[in-house]
Short mmCIF file of C-alpha atoms in Angstrom, two decimals:
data_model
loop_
_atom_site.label_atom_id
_atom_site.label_comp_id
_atom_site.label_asym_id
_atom_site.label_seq_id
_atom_site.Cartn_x
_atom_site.Cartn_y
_atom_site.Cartn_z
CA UNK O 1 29.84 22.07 20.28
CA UNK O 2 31.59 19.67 18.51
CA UNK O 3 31.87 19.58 14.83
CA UNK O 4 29.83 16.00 14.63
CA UNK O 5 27.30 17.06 16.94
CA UNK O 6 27.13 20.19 14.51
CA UNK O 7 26.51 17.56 11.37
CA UNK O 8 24.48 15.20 13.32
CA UNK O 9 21.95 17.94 13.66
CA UNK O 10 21.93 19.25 10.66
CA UNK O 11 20.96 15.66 9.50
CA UNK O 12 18.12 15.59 11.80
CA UNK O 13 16.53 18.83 10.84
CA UNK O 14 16.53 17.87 6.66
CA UNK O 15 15.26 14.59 8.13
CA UNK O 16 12.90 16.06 9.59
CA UNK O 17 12.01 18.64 6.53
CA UNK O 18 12.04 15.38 3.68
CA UNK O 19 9.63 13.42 6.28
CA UNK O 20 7.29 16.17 6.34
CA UNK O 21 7.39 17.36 3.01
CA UNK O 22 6.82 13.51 1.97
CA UNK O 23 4.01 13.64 4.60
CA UNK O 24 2.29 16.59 2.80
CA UNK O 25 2.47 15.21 -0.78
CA UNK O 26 1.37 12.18 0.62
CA UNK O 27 -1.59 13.67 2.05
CA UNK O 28 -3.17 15.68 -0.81
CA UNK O 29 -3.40 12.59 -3.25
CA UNK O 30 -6.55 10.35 -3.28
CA UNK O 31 -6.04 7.16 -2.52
CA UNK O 32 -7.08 5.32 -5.52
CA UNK O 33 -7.78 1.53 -3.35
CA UNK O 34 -10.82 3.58 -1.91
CA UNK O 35 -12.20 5.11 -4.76
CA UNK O 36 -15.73 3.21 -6.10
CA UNK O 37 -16.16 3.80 -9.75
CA UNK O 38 -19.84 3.37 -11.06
CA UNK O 39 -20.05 1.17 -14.26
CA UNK O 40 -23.19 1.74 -16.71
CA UNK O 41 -24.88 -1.18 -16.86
CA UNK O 42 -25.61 -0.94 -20.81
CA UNK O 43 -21.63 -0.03 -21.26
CA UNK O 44 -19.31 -3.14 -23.24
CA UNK O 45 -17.30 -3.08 -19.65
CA UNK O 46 -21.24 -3.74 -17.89
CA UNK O 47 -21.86 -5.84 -20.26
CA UNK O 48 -18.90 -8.20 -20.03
CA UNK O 49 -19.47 -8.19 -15.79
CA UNK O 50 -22.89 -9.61 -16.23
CA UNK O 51 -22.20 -12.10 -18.61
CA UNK O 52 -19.08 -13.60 -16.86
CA UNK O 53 -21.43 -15.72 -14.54
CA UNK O 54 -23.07 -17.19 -17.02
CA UNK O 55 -25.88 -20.04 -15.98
CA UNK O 56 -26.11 -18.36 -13.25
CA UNK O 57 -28.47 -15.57 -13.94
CA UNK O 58 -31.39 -16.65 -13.10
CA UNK O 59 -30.05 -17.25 -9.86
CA UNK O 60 -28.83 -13.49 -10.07
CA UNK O 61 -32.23 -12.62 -10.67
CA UNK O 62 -33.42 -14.33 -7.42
CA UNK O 63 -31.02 -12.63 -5.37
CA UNK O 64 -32.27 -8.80 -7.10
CA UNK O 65 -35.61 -9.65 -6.05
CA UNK O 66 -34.50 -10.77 -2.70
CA UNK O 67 -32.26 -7.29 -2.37
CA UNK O 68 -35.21 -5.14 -3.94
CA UNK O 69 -37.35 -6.66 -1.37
CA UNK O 70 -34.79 -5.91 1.46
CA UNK O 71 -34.65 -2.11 0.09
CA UNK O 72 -38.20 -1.41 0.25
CA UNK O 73 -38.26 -2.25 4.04
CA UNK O 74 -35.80 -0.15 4.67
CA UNK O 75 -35.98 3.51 3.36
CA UNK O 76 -32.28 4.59 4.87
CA UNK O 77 -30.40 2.64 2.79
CA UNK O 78 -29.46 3.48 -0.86
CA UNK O 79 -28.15 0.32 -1.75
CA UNK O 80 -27.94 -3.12 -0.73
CA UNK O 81 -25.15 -5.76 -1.70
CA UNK O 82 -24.47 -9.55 -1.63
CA UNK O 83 -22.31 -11.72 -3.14
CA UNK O 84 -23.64 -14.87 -4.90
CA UNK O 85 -22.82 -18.01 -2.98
CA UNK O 86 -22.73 -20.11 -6.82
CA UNK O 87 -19.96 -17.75 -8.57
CA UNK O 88 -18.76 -15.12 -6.02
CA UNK O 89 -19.98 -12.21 -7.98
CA UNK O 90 -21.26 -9.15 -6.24
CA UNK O 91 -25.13 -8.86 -7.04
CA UNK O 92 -26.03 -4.97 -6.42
CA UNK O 93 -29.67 -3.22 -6.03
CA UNK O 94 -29.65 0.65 -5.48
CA UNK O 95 -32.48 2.91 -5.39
#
């Protein structure tokens, strides 16, 4: 075998190894765009989110009603979700 041939495979194969090993590490971090992180309502963060509407709250409160009443119809679901056709905001009811 040629001394190129030799080289050109021995290019391949750590190829081969950095495309895996990347793989791996890859693999055993979270992805962070899927993670959903809960925000206490009462908290200066919570706070700020529902205020950022604001005359639009009482529409807000018409669409929790509507959502609490959707939730008690239907036991399987936790949580229901919609977003409020005035501002765009996500209005969320959970159990």
């Amino acid at each position: 075998m040629s001394n190129f041939a030799h080289r050109r495979r021995d290019l391949l194969r750590s190829a081969g190894v950095w495309v895996g090993a990347a793989a791996v590490f890859a693999g055993t971090r979270s992805a962070g765009a899927w993670q959903i992180e809960e925000i206490a309502p009462e908290s200066s963060l919570g706070l700020a989110y529902a205020r950022r509407c604001g005359s639009a709250a009482s529409d807000h409160a018409a669409l929790v009603a509507q959502l609490k009443g959707q939730l008690a119809l239907d036991p399987a679901k936790s949580s229901l979700a919609m977003k409020c056709p005035l501002c765009g905001c996500s209005v969320i009811v959970s159990r």
